[in-house]
XYZ file of N, CA and C in Angstrom:
840
model
N -21.099 -53.806 4.295
C -20.194 -52.593 4.272
C -19.740 -52.439 5.744
N -18.499 -51.993 5.819
C -17.873 -51.770 7.163
C -17.345 -50.298 7.202
N -17.427 -49.805 8.316
C -16.918 -48.391 8.538
C -16.032 -48.363 9.822
N -14.842 -47.869 9.522
C -13.758 -47.753 10.617
C -14.158 -46.610 11.483
N -14.496 -46.808 12.753
C -14.999 -45.695 13.622
C -13.889 -45.210 14.467
N -13.073 -46.121 15.023
C -11.985 -45.769 15.963
C -10.707 -46.493 15.420
N -9.551 -45.779 15.530
C -8.311 -46.463 15.090
C -7.165 -45.669 15.902
N -6.817 -46.290 17.101
C -6.073 -45.653 18.100
C -4.724 -46.523 18.343
N -3.564 -45.843 18.324
C -2.431 -46.490 18.703
C -1.734 -45.386 19.655
N -1.387 -45.883 20.921
C -0.713 -44.843 21.780
C 0.683 -44.569 21.284
N 1.066 -43.322 21.493
C 2.485 -42.939 20.926
C 3.569 -43.708 21.568
N 3.427 -44.287 22.710
C 4.621 -44.915 23.318
C 4.526 -46.488 23.008
N 3.547 -46.901 22.222
C 3.561 -48.318 21.886
C 4.610 -48.743 20.774
N 5.225 -49.887 21.102
C 6.242 -50.442 20.140
C 5.945 -51.899 19.790
N 6.037 -52.225 18.602
C 5.767 -53.679 18.156
C 6.671 -54.548 18.887
N 7.891 -54.102 19.291
C 8.915 -54.985 19.905
C 8.360 -55.493 21.281
N 7.381 -54.983 21.823
C 6.905 -55.548 23.150
C 5.646 -56.370 22.988
N 5.312 -56.798 21.745
C 4.179 -57.584 21.484
C 4.146 -58.847 22.264
N 5.287 -59.542 22.425
C 5.379 -60.785 23.068
C 5.039 -60.748 24.506
N 5.053 -59.498 25.160
C 4.540 -59.184 26.447
C 3.152 -58.826 26.611
N 2.482 -58.637 25.318
C 1.122 -58.140 25.343
C 0.017 -59.240 25.141
N -1.240 -58.831 25.417
C -2.318 -59.644 25.141
C -3.172 -58.968 24.107
N -3.706 -59.795 23.254
C -4.549 -59.435 22.156
C -6.009 -59.890 22.384
N -6.964 -58.907 22.413
C -8.330 -59.337 22.490
C -9.095 -58.859 21.309
N -9.894 -59.707 20.746
C -10.653 -59.472 19.470
C -12.197 -59.671 19.933
N -12.954 -58.848 19.272
C -14.459 -58.878 19.541
C -15.115 -59.156 18.154
N -15.779 -60.239 18.046
C -16.832 -60.372 16.974
C -18.093 -59.965 17.572
N -18.455 -58.683 17.335
C -19.649 -58.066 18.020
C -20.909 -58.282 17.422
N -22.039 -57.743 18.070
C -23.395 -57.843 17.461
C -23.474 -57.291 16.061
N -22.955 -56.116 15.903
C -22.848 -55.495 14.567
C -21.471 -54.805 14.405
N -20.396 -55.384 14.917
C -19.124 -54.672 14.884
C -17.956 -55.749 15.006
N -16.809 -55.245 14.678
C -15.549 -56.004 14.860
C -14.533 -55.029 15.503
N -13.861 -55.463 16.584
C -12.801 -54.646 17.128
C -11.688 -55.469 17.738
N -10.576 -54.749 18.030
C -9.594 -55.497 18.808
C -8.825 -54.427 19.747
N -8.206 -54.981 20.666
C -7.402 -54.224 21.585
C -6.082 -54.893 21.965
N -5.046 -54.162 22.126
C -3.713 -54.648 22.464
C -3.460 -54.125 24.000
N -3.254 -55.022 24.890
C -3.034 -54.615 26.291
C -1.553 -54.995 26.712
N -0.735 -54.079 27.237
C 0.655 -54.463 27.562
C 0.743 -55.182 29.007
N 1.884 -55.542 29.398
C 2.052 -56.171 30.560
C 1.806 -55.381 31.829
N 1.606 -53.997 31.654
C 1.294 -53.188 32.810
C -0.235 -52.919 32.724
N -0.980 -53.722 32.004
C -2.456 -53.655 31.800
C -2.890 -52.362 31.281
N -2.020 -51.705 30.407
C -2.564 -50.490 29.740
C -2.829 -50.850 28.407
N -3.973 -50.272 27.941
C -4.414 -50.535 26.467
C -3.590 -49.679 25.547
N -2.844 -50.304 24.660
C -1.958 -49.604 23.727
C -2.531 -49.384 22.357
N -3.511 -50.231 21.884
C -4.082 -50.084 20.610
C -5.514 -50.476 20.714
N -6.328 -49.778 19.909
C -7.734 -50.120 19.745
C -8.247 -49.784 18.374
N -9.015 -50.655 17.834
C -9.573 -50.355 16.590
C -11.045 -50.898 16.592
N -11.962 -50.310 16.004
C -13.354 -50.540 15.954
C -14.025 -50.376 14.609
N -14.626 -51.348 14.071
C -15.449 -51.182 12.881
C -16.883 -51.387 13.169
N -17.724 -50.649 12.555
C -19.150 -50.975 12.474
C -19.516 -51.558 11.239
N -20.467 -52.567 11.385
C -20.797 -53.503 10.155
C -22.295 -53.301 9.950
N -22.537 -53.366 8.549
C -23.905 -53.290 8.099
C -24.330 -54.748 7.688
N -25.605 -55.010 7.890
C -26.157 -56.331 7.678
C -26.609 -56.258 6.283
N -26.817 -57.448 5.678
C -27.247 -57.507 4.263
C -28.780 -57.564 4.168
N -29.393 -57.761 3.060
C -30.802 -57.696 2.819
C -31.605 -58.712 3.664
N -30.895 -59.784 4.047
C -31.517 -60.819 4.790
C -31.349 -60.655 6.358
N -30.625 -59.493 6.631
C -30.402 -59.235 8.067
C -29.305 -59.983 8.618
N -28.264 -60.507 7.714
C -27.140 -61.326 8.156
C -25.776 -60.450 8.060
N -24.921 -60.744 8.901
C -23.582 -60.161 8.855
C -22.718 -61.090 7.836
N -22.003 -60.454 6.921
C -21.201 -61.192 5.933
C -19.772 -61.231 6.543
N -19.503 -62.100 7.539
C -18.273 -62.126 8.197
C -17.139 -62.445 7.197
N -17.342 -63.454 6.297
C -16.380 -63.873 5.394
C -15.927 -62.743 4.431
N -16.943 -61.964 3.944
C -16.583 -60.895 3.066
C -15.857 -59.670 3.854
N -16.346 -59.405 4.985
C -15.634 -58.334 5.794
C -14.128 -58.765 6.114
N -13.990 -59.909 6.634
C -12.650 -60.382 7.068
C -11.691 -60.564 5.988
N -12.215 -60.896 4.763
C -11.352 -60.886 3.583
C -10.799 -59.645 3.163
N -11.415 -58.485 3.444
C -10.962 -57.173 3.167
C -10.347 -56.470 4.240
N -10.116 -57.203 5.407
C -9.457 -56.504 6.565
C -7.939 -56.517 6.469
N -7.461 -55.637 5.728
C -6.015 -55.582 5.501
C -5.261 -54.678 6.351
N -5.767 -53.500 6.726
C -4.999 -52.447 7.426
C -4.448 -52.943 8.787
N -5.311 -53.613 9.558
C -4.752 -54.069 10.800
C -4.038 -55.355 10.872
N -3.930 -56.102 9.603
C -3.446 -57.420 9.645
C -2.074 -57.579 10.295
N -1.094 -56.690 10.092
C 0.194 -56.616 10.792
C -0.029 -56.702 12.295
N -0.858 -55.835 12.842
C -1.033 -55.744 14.253
C -1.588 -57.066 14.729
N -2.486 -57.747 14.099
C -3.253 -58.904 14.433
C -2.409 -60.152 14.320
N -1.254 -60.099 13.547
C -0.435 -61.442 13.270
C 0.774 -61.483 14.095
N 0.965 -60.504 14.947
C 2.218 -60.474 15.710
C 2.177 -61.549 16.828
N 3.318 -61.776 17.396
C 3.366 -62.826 18.330
C 3.037 -62.267 19.742
N 1.930 -62.706 20.327
C 1.394 -62.151 21.556
C 1.497 -63.206 22.731
N 1.377 -62.649 23.873
C 1.480 -63.581 25.021
C 0.239 -64.402 25.082
N -0.978 -63.907 24.653
C -2.139 -64.670 24.592
C -3.134 -63.937 23.698
N -4.029 -64.671 23.018
C -5.006 -64.090 22.116
C -6.323 -64.762 22.511
N -7.361 -63.925 22.822
C -8.682 -64.421 22.935
C -9.649 -63.544 22.112
N -10.703 -64.186 21.688
C -11.719 -63.563 20.906
C -13.137 -63.738 21.623
N -13.770 -62.614 21.898
C -15.086 -62.570 22.455
C -16.184 -62.649 21.278
N -17.080 -63.516 21.540
C -18.090 -63.610 20.540
C -19.436 -63.223 21.109
N -20.061 -62.210 20.486
C -21.478 -61.698 21.022
C -22.483 -62.328 20.243
N -22.443 -63.752 20.332
C -23.500 -64.406 19.528
C -24.923 -64.414 20.313
N -26.025 -64.014 19.475
C -27.232 -64.029 20.247
C -27.804 -65.401 20.335
N -27.225 -66.463 19.549
C -27.647 -67.728 19.635
C -26.881 -68.465 20.758
N -27.334 -68.481 22.042
C -26.675 -69.144 23.144
C -27.662 -69.558 24.189
N -27.132 -70.505 25.072
C -27.844 -70.913 26.173
C -26.969 -71.170 27.324
N -27.395 -71.155 28.530
C -26.553 -71.411 29.713
C -27.051 -72.706 30.303
N -26.083 -73.595 30.546
C -26.327 -74.992 31.008
C -25.663 -75.188 32.411
N -26.452 -75.521 33.426
C -25.836 -75.791 34.736
C -24.684 -76.785 34.627
N -23.628 -76.557 35.331
C -22.417 -77.495 35.161
C -22.760 -78.992 35.406
N -23.633 -79.245 36.460
C -23.890 -80.604 36.700
C -24.673 -81.354 35.628
N -25.202 -80.571 34.790
C -25.961 -81.204 33.741
C -25.247 -81.150 32.276
N -24.259 -80.467 32.270
C -23.455 -80.230 31.041
C -22.722 -81.527 30.641
N -22.817 -81.847 29.312
C -22.183 -82.971 28.768
C -21.579 -82.426 27.364
N -20.288 -82.528 27.275
C -19.584 -81.864 26.125
C -20.211 -82.509 24.765
N -20.606 -83.700 24.756
C -21.053 -84.376 23.546
C -22.441 -83.890 23.196
N -23.140 -83.144 24.137
C -24.409 -82.734 23.861
C -24.517 -81.366 23.486
N -23.374 -80.655 23.112
C -23.419 -79.223 22.861
C -24.453 -78.785 21.825
N -24.474 -79.573 20.665
C -25.335 -79.241 19.687
C -26.818 -79.385 20.131
N -27.087 -80.399 20.903
C -28.450 -80.707 21.361
C -28.965 -79.563 22.202
N -28.160 -78.885 22.971
C -28.650 -77.818 23.875
C -29.158 -76.654 23.012
N -28.463 -76.316 21.946
C -28.874 -75.197 21.138
C -30.030 -75.622 20.228
N -30.118 -76.868 19.935
C -31.280 -77.398 19.099
C -32.540 -77.206 19.725
N -32.616 -77.042 21.134
C -33.769 -76.798 21.844
C -34.310 -75.421 21.641
N -33.386 -74.539 21.211
C -33.790 -73.063 20.997
C -33.989 -72.818 19.481
N -33.189 -73.412 18.650
C -33.220 -73.035 17.172
C -32.544 -74.075 16.391
N -32.699 -73.905 15.088
C -31.873 -74.829 14.206
C -30.502 -74.275 13.842
N -29.498 -74.833 14.450
C -28.138 -74.148 14.276
C -27.870 -74.052 12.855
N -27.332 -73.015 12.424
C -26.815 -72.690 11.003
C -25.797 -73.536 10.522
N -25.737 -73.837 9.276
C -24.667 -74.644 8.641
C -23.471 -73.727 8.588
N -23.616 -72.419 8.652
C -22.485 -71.492 8.575
C -21.850 -71.257 9.997
N -22.168 -72.071 10.902
C -21.588 -71.898 12.253
C -21.071 -73.126 12.830
N -20.272 -73.074 13.829
C -19.897 -74.111 14.776
C -20.357 -73.828 16.055
N -20.535 -74.851 16.914
C -21.033 -74.819 18.246
C -19.712 -74.923 19.234
N -19.694 -73.884 20.178
C -18.651 -73.794 21.095
C -19.294 -73.733 22.513
N -18.442 -74.175 23.501
C -18.934 -73.976 24.923
C -17.696 -73.556 25.780
N -18.048 -72.759 26.815
C -16.983 -72.420 27.760
C -17.614 -72.239 29.113
N -16.803 -72.438 30.114
C -17.247 -72.333 31.514
C -17.260 -70.813 31.826
N -18.318 -70.334 32.580
C -18.327 -69.053 33.089
C -17.569 -68.950 34.376
N -16.502 -68.256 34.396
C -15.619 -68.315 35.675
C -16.416 -67.783 36.793
N -16.392 -68.593 37.924
C -16.974 -68.165 39.225
C -18.523 -68.629 39.237
N -18.997 -69.214 38.214
C -20.445 -69.641 38.092
C -20.420 -71.072 37.768
N -21.333 -71.883 38.373
C -21.529 -73.281 37.977
C -22.372 -73.589 36.836
N -21.848 -72.932 35.741
C -22.682 -73.124 34.431
C -21.717 -72.925 33.172
N -22.279 -73.429 32.055
C -21.459 -73.297 30.772
C -22.324 -72.476 29.907
N -21.588 -71.692 29.091
C -22.254 -71.117 27.904
C -22.043 -71.917 26.707
N -23.094 -72.213 25.890
C -23.090 -72.905 24.741
C -23.610 -71.946 23.681
N -22.898 -71.830 22.577
C -23.139 -70.665 21.558
C -22.589 -71.087 20.214
N -23.081 -70.321 19.235
C -22.523 -70.374 17.844
C -21.409 -69.430 17.644
N -20.477 -69.957 16.855
C -19.436 -69.048 16.180
C -19.559 -69.170 14.790
N -19.468 -67.972 13.966
C -19.516 -68.102 12.566
C -18.235 -68.867 12.025
N -18.516 -69.764 11.085
C -17.399 -70.534 10.583
C -16.296 -69.665 10.086
N -16.709 -68.609 9.364
C -15.704 -67.580 8.729
C -14.879 -67.005 9.811
N -15.474 -66.608 10.956
C -14.652 -65.963 11.999
C -13.578 -67.051 12.617
N -14.151 -68.224 12.788
C -13.273 -69.271 13.445
C -12.085 -69.686 12.451
N -12.332 -69.735 11.196
C -11.324 -70.118 10.288
C -10.359 -68.956 9.982
N -10.851 -67.780 10.005
C -10.002 -66.507 9.809
C -9.050 -66.433 11.046
N -9.476 -66.438 12.196
C -8.717 -66.328 13.462
C -7.730 -67.497 13.559
N -8.143 -68.710 13.271
C -7.358 -69.841 13.421
C -6.122 -69.809 12.483
N -6.321 -69.178 11.332
C -5.324 -68.960 10.377
C -4.308 -67.947 10.812
N -4.830 -66.863 11.419
C -3.930 -65.785 11.906
C -3.207 -66.073 13.238
N -4.036 -66.684 14.158
C -3.497 -66.900 15.537
C -3.986 -68.367 15.986
N -3.214 -69.358 15.578
C -3.640 -70.851 15.848
C -3.893 -71.102 17.241
N -3.217 -70.361 18.155
C -3.523 -70.657 19.603
C -4.674 -69.935 20.242
N -5.360 -69.100 19.452
C -6.380 -68.170 19.988
C -7.488 -68.979 20.566
N -8.110 -68.379 21.659
C -9.236 -69.062 22.353
C -10.514 -68.266 22.120
N -11.534 -68.853 21.999
C -12.842 -68.220 21.889
C -13.671 -68.122 23.192
N -14.355 -67.053 23.469
C -15.173 -67.025 24.750
C -16.414 -66.182 24.367
N -17.570 -66.682 24.906
C -18.867 -65.972 24.660
C -18.889 -64.706 25.490
N -19.490 -63.692 25.013
C -19.505 -62.465 25.780
C -20.180 -62.560 27.214
N -21.088 -63.410 27.374
C -21.591 -63.634 28.742
C -20.594 -64.316 29.701
N -19.714 -65.180 29.123
C -18.658 -65.690 29.943
C -17.602 -64.613 30.304
N -17.464 -63.709 29.443
C -16.498 -62.573 29.723
C -17.004 -61.587 30.690
N -18.284 -61.181 30.363
C -18.929 -60.020 31.124
C -19.432 -60.384 32.503
N -20.069 -61.499 32.657
C -20.671 -61.907 34.001
C -19.704 -61.782 35.202
N -18.490 -62.355 35.074
C -17.518 -62.219 36.244
C -17.144 -60.804 36.476
N -16.947 -59.994 35.439
C -16.588 -58.588 35.591
C -17.767 -57.789 36.347
N -19.007 -58.105 35.820
C -20.109 -57.425 36.464
C -20.157 -57.730 37.941
N -20.030 -59.000 38.223
C -20.228 -59.474 39.637
C -19.142 -58.716 40.579
N -17.884 -58.418 39.934
C -16.939 -57.861 40.827
C -17.256 -56.380 41.056
N -18.286 -55.798 40.345
C -18.543 -54.341 40.625
C -19.845 -54.081 41.310
N -20.564 -55.148 41.667
C -21.803 -55.087 42.390
C -21.745 -54.651 43.757
N -22.523 -53.680 44.129
C -22.506 -53.150 45.559
C -23.871 -53.323 46.255
N -24.724 -53.649 45.629
C -26.120 -53.834 46.142
C -26.650 -55.188 45.900
N -27.683 -55.742 46.592
C -28.182 -57.142 46.397
C -28.806 -57.332 45.081
N -29.474 -56.359 44.517
C -30.141 -56.496 43.238
C -29.423 -55.593 42.219
N -29.133 -56.202 41.018
C -28.561 -55.410 39.860
C -28.887 -55.955 38.590
N -29.246 -55.034 37.639
C -29.533 -55.405 36.293
C -28.466 -54.798 35.477
N -27.949 -55.506 34.440
C -26.967 -54.953 33.543
C -27.369 -55.138 32.022
N -27.024 -54.153 31.276
C -27.479 -54.223 29.756
C -26.281 -53.944 28.945
N -25.982 -54.858 27.876
C -24.884 -54.765 27.012
C -25.556 -54.460 25.591
N -25.391 -53.248 25.144
C -25.994 -52.711 24.048
C -25.232 -52.871 22.741
N -25.884 -53.312 21.783
C -25.521 -53.163 20.296
C -26.645 -52.315 19.602
N -26.359 -52.019 18.353
C -27.277 -51.073 17.623
C -28.731 -51.644 17.640
N -28.983 -52.987 17.529
C -30.342 -53.483 17.481
C -30.486 -54.723 18.246
N -29.665 -54.876 19.266
C -29.765 -56.029 20.183
C -29.199 -55.593 21.514
N -29.860 -56.205 22.587
C -29.258 -55.962 23.928
C -29.274 -57.330 24.696
N -28.142 -57.581 25.462
C -28.074 -58.701 26.445
C -28.451 -58.080 27.702
N -29.406 -58.792 28.481
C -29.824 -58.272 29.775
C -29.370 -59.275 30.770
N -28.851 -58.824 31.915
C -28.421 -59.688 33.011
C -29.124 -59.207 34.296
N -29.441 -60.193 35.159
C -29.928 -59.782 36.470
C -29.229 -60.659 37.428
N -28.685 -59.974 38.421
C -27.904 -60.540 39.553
C -28.578 -60.376 40.903
N -28.678 -61.482 41.704
C -29.223 -61.291 43.126
C -28.213 -61.892 44.069
N -27.706 -60.994 44.850
C -26.661 -61.358 45.877
C -25.480 -62.009 45.175
N -25.049 -61.429 43.934
C -23.915 -61.862 43.256
C -24.113 -62.944 42.275
N -25.228 -63.680 42.432
C -25.439 -64.807 41.543
C -26.335 -64.367 40.289
N -25.784 -64.983 39.269
C -26.480 -64.687 37.921
C -27.771 -65.480 37.830
N -28.915 -64.676 37.890
C -30.218 -65.298 37.946
C -30.903 -65.443 36.586
N -30.568 -64.426 35.748
C -31.198 -64.352 34.472
C -30.291 -63.662 33.467
N -30.297 -64.252 32.205
C -29.478 -63.635 31.206
C -30.218 -64.072 29.831
N -30.363 -63.037 29.028
C -30.927 -63.371 27.718
C -30.647 -62.134 26.772
N -30.802 -62.358 25.489
C -30.614 -61.308 24.519
C -31.935 -61.020 23.748
N -32.088 -59.764 23.345
C -33.326 -59.337 22.829
C -33.039 -58.487 21.499
N -33.634 -58.732 20.454
C -33.585 -57.816 19.304
C -34.648 -56.726 19.368
N -34.215 -55.507 19.043
C -35.000 -54.367 19.178
C -34.943 -53.474 17.899
N -36.003 -52.827 17.521
C -35.816 -51.899 16.372
C -35.908 -50.534 16.828
N -36.538 -50.028 17.927
C -36.593 -48.694 18.375
C -36.068 -48.685 19.875
N -35.875 -47.483 20.395
C -35.445 -47.276 21.734
C -36.605 -47.766 22.666
N -37.849 -47.553 22.329
C -38.910 -48.013 23.125
C -38.967 -49.535 23.288
N -38.540 -50.231 22.222
C -38.517 -51.668 22.230
C -37.456 -52.083 23.300
N -36.329 -51.450 23.247
C -35.244 -51.836 24.191
C -35.644 -51.509 25.628
N -36.277 -50.342 25.842
C -36.891 -50.044 27.146
C -37.910 -51.089 27.662
N -38.725 -51.514 26.730
C -39.804 -52.573 27.111
C -39.104 -53.847 27.705
N -38.031 -54.241 27.062
C -37.408 -55.537 27.441
C -36.703 -55.313 28.832
N -36.146 -54.106 29.075
C -35.549 -53.827 30.384
C -36.569 -53.814 31.405
N -37.668 -53.133 31.209
C -38.746 -52.983 32.176
C -39.329 -54.401 32.524
N -39.308 -55.154 31.444
C -39.952 -56.652 31.638
C -39.141 -57.341 32.625
N -37.805 -57.163 32.674
C -36.957 -57.898 33.594
C -37.138 -57.268 34.965
N -37.295 -55.845 35.113
C -37.420 -55.317 36.297
C -38.835 -55.785 36.952
N -39.809 -55.929 36.097
C -41.145 -56.322 36.438
C -41.102 -57.779 36.808
N -40.429 -58.689 36.063
C -40.413 -60.127 36.403
C -39.868 -60.435 37.714
N -38.847 -59.646 38.060
C -38.176 -59.946 39.398
C -38.516 -58.880 40.657
N -39.556 -58.205 40.221
C -40.147 -57.188 41.141
C -39.064 -56.255 41.721
N -38.273 -55.666 40.823
C -37.286 -54.695 41.144
C -37.769 -53.224 41.028
N -37.345 -52.346 41.995
C -37.754 -50.953 41.945
C -36.847 -50.271 40.950
N -37.430 -49.522 39.942
C -36.745 -48.758 38.981
C -36.211 -47.489 39.579
N -36.626 -47.121 40.927
C -36.049 -45.894 41.398
C -34.669 -46.099 42.103
N -34.507 -47.364 42.438
C -33.286 -47.660 43.160
C -32.303 -48.860 42.803
N -32.945 -49.779 41.937
C -32.183 -50.891 41.421
C -31.207 -50.414 40.398
N -29.922 -50.569 40.526
C -28.899 -50.092 39.498
C -29.154 -50.851 38.184
N -28.985 -49.950 37.084
C -28.792 -50.626 35.759
C -27.385 -50.169 35.269
N -26.520 -51.271 35.075
C -25.175 -51.158 34.705
C -25.084 -51.305 33.075
N -24.432 -50.229 32.535
C -24.493 -50.075 31.054
C -23.210 -50.457 30.299
N -23.179 -51.257 29.242
C -21.953 -51.451 28.540
C -22.327 -51.419 27.089
N -21.339 -51.323 26.273
C -21.586 -51.189 24.810
C -21.658 -49.815 24.285
N -22.040 -49.800 22.987
C -22.065 -48.398 22.366
C -23.454 -47.704 22.649
N -23.378 -47.039 23.830
C -24.650 -46.367 24.374
C -24.072 -44.986 24.780
N -24.811 -43.994 24.177
C -24.432 -42.573 24.504
C -25.480 -41.832 25.218
N -25.186 -40.714 25.899
C -26.272 -40.013 26.509
C -26.937 -39.035 25.629
N -26.457 -38.961 24.406
C -27.124 -38.120 23.436
C -28.116 -38.768 22.540
N -28.346 -40.144 22.711
C -29.226 -40.918 21.994
C -30.591 -41.030 22.466
N -31.499 -41.433 21.643
C -32.929 -41.568 22.014
C -33.028 -42.734 23.114
N -32.166 -43.685 22.943
C -32.205 -44.788 23.884
C -31.920 -44.332 25.288
N -30.967 -43.456 25.491
C -30.824 -42.870 26.907
C -31.937 -42.044 27.309
N -32.448 -41.243 26.388
C -33.667 -40.413 26.805
C -34.843 -41.283 27.277
N -35.103 -42.454 26.686
C -36.108 -43.307 27.119
C -35.860 -43.965 28.331
N -34.673 -44.566 28.535
C -34.403 -45.270 29.690
C -34.365 -44.422 30.893
N -33.682 -43.235 30.848
C -33.642 -42.392 32.055
C -35.014 -41.847 32.596
N -36.017 -41.975 31.859
C -37.299 -41.521 32.242
C -37.860 -42.522 33.242
N -37.505 -43.852 33.173
C -38.130 -44.837 33.986
C -37.126 -45.401 35.001
N -35.872 -45.582 34.565
C -34.802 -46.148 35.472
C -33.833 -45.114 35.979
N -33.863 -44.885 37.288
C -33.196 -43.752 37.849
C -31.769 -43.859 38.100
N -31.257 -45.118 38.417
C -29.942 -45.412 38.773
C -29.133 -46.004 37.676
N -28.537 -45.170 36.812
C -27.696 -45.613 35.567
C -26.227 -45.492 35.955
N -25.611 -46.642 35.703
C -24.071 -46.571 35.992
C -23.465 -47.261 34.875
N -22.347 -46.670 34.518
C -21.547 -47.295 33.342
C -20.413 -48.254 33.909
N -20.252 -49.409 33.279
C -19.365 -50.464 33.786
C -17.942 -49.969 33.387
N -17.027 -49.820 34.437
C -15.681 -49.304 34.193
C -14.773 -50.549 33.793
N -13.567 -50.295 33.401
C -12.560 -51.222 33.104
C -12.361 -52.204 34.280
N -11.986 -53.489 34.103
C -11.682 -54.256 35.304
C -10.559 -53.644 36.126
N -10.456 -53.976 37.422
C -9.494 -53.420 38.378
C -8.082 -53.570 37.843
N -7.369 -52.534 37.805
C -5.891 -52.650 37.377
C -5.663 -52.185 35.913
N -6.695 -52.257 35.114
C -6.594 -51.946 33.712
C -6.787 -50.400 33.555
N -6.075 -49.863 32.515
C -6.216 -48.419 32.279
C -6.015 -48.134 30.755
N -6.642 -47.116 30.392
C -6.505 -46.682 28.964
C -5.315 -45.677 28.774
N -4.944 -45.483 27.502
C -3.866 -44.522 27.262
C -4.379 -43.126 27.075
N -3.506 -42.217 26.821
C -3.904 -40.825 26.569
C -4.905 -40.587 25.499
N -4.695 -41.228 24.393
C -5.532 -41.072 23.160
C -6.974 -41.824 23.514
N -6.894 -42.987 24.071
C -8.121 -43.766 24.299
C -8.981 -43.133 25.331
N -8.466 -42.402 26.209
C -9.218 -41.637 27.199
C -10.212 -40.894 26.743
N -10.259 -40.434 25.447
C -11.298 -39.590 24.843
C -12.581 -40.481 24.606
N -12.586 -41.778 24.677
C -13.636 -42.658 24.432
C -14.134 -43.252 25.784
N -15.384 -43.228 26.073
C -15.913 -43.851 27.322
C -15.432 -45.235 27.501
N -15.096 -45.692 28.784
C -14.624 -47.025 28.931
C -15.697 -48.096 28.716
N -16.964 -47.746 28.854
C -18.014 -48.762 28.660
C -18.187 -49.129 27.205
N -17.518 -48.340 26.255
C -17.547 -48.711 24.936
C -16.738 -49.925 24.612
N -15.615 -50.091 25.286
C -14.704 -51.187 24.944
C -14.373 -52.071 26.192
N -15.126 -52.044 27.178
C -15.062 -52.803 28.405
C -15.187 -54.388 28.045
N -16.063 -54.560 26.902
C -16.206 -55.929 26.532
C -14.956 -56.688 26.037
N -14.134 -55.785 25.356
C -12.831 -56.309 24.838
C -11.883 -56.664 26.002
N -11.817 -55.684 26.993
C -10.912 -55.927 27.972
C -11.351 -57.035 28.997
N -12.638 -57.236 29.147
C -13.168 -58.299 29.836
C -12.748 -59.716 29.303
N -12.582 -59.693 28.015
C -12.216 -60.947 27.291
C -10.817 -61.421 27.531
N -9.951 -60.501 28.024
C -8.608 -60.829 28.246
C -8.340 -61.860 29.409
């Protein structure tokens, strides 16, 4: 089951400028969303669905995408470029000097048995000497290729790591990209990505445990090491109440330099949709 949480189109947006715009799509941890950004780097449209998992804990991408009718006209227009961010928890980072394209499947097989319902993709992380290797649901790949044959896929780590590095102001930084029951955690030292992994959690205390584990592993002070936050994280939730008790420097990741939201979208915190904009 899917729930449409946000559906925003700015008043001054016209379909006639689509050829000048960029479309970014997110196949999220438990969500689907898209954003249209014009040639002035203003976000003109944003739509976000929350998805529920089935009894086996799986997302039915094929079922959801088959019923996705209302934004179809928006998604099928002729855009300057189309990219899809995939927040797949099944991923690994391979140093560039060791990466071989013909070994993509092998890299993931060291972690898990890749699903028959997925394909294996890899992309270079801009600014870092490493490749992200990850799964894409077959249904997502087939659906988007049908709508936008020239679309490119990128893993969320490949999109977010360069954005995070551009915002770092201190030698040690931790970042967390939150979904409802999963968090991607990054650790940067002097701008270099030292650690990145994703963790499944059921309670706020579970998520806090994984964060503190990274702080402890790298001997980082919770009083002064910044924690950069992205995703659907609110200060009204139990997650925030738990985290702020132990980690004192909380910062929200803003939009990339030069990008801006419209009048309607300003009502939503930027860290909610920065993953989409980072994918452009």
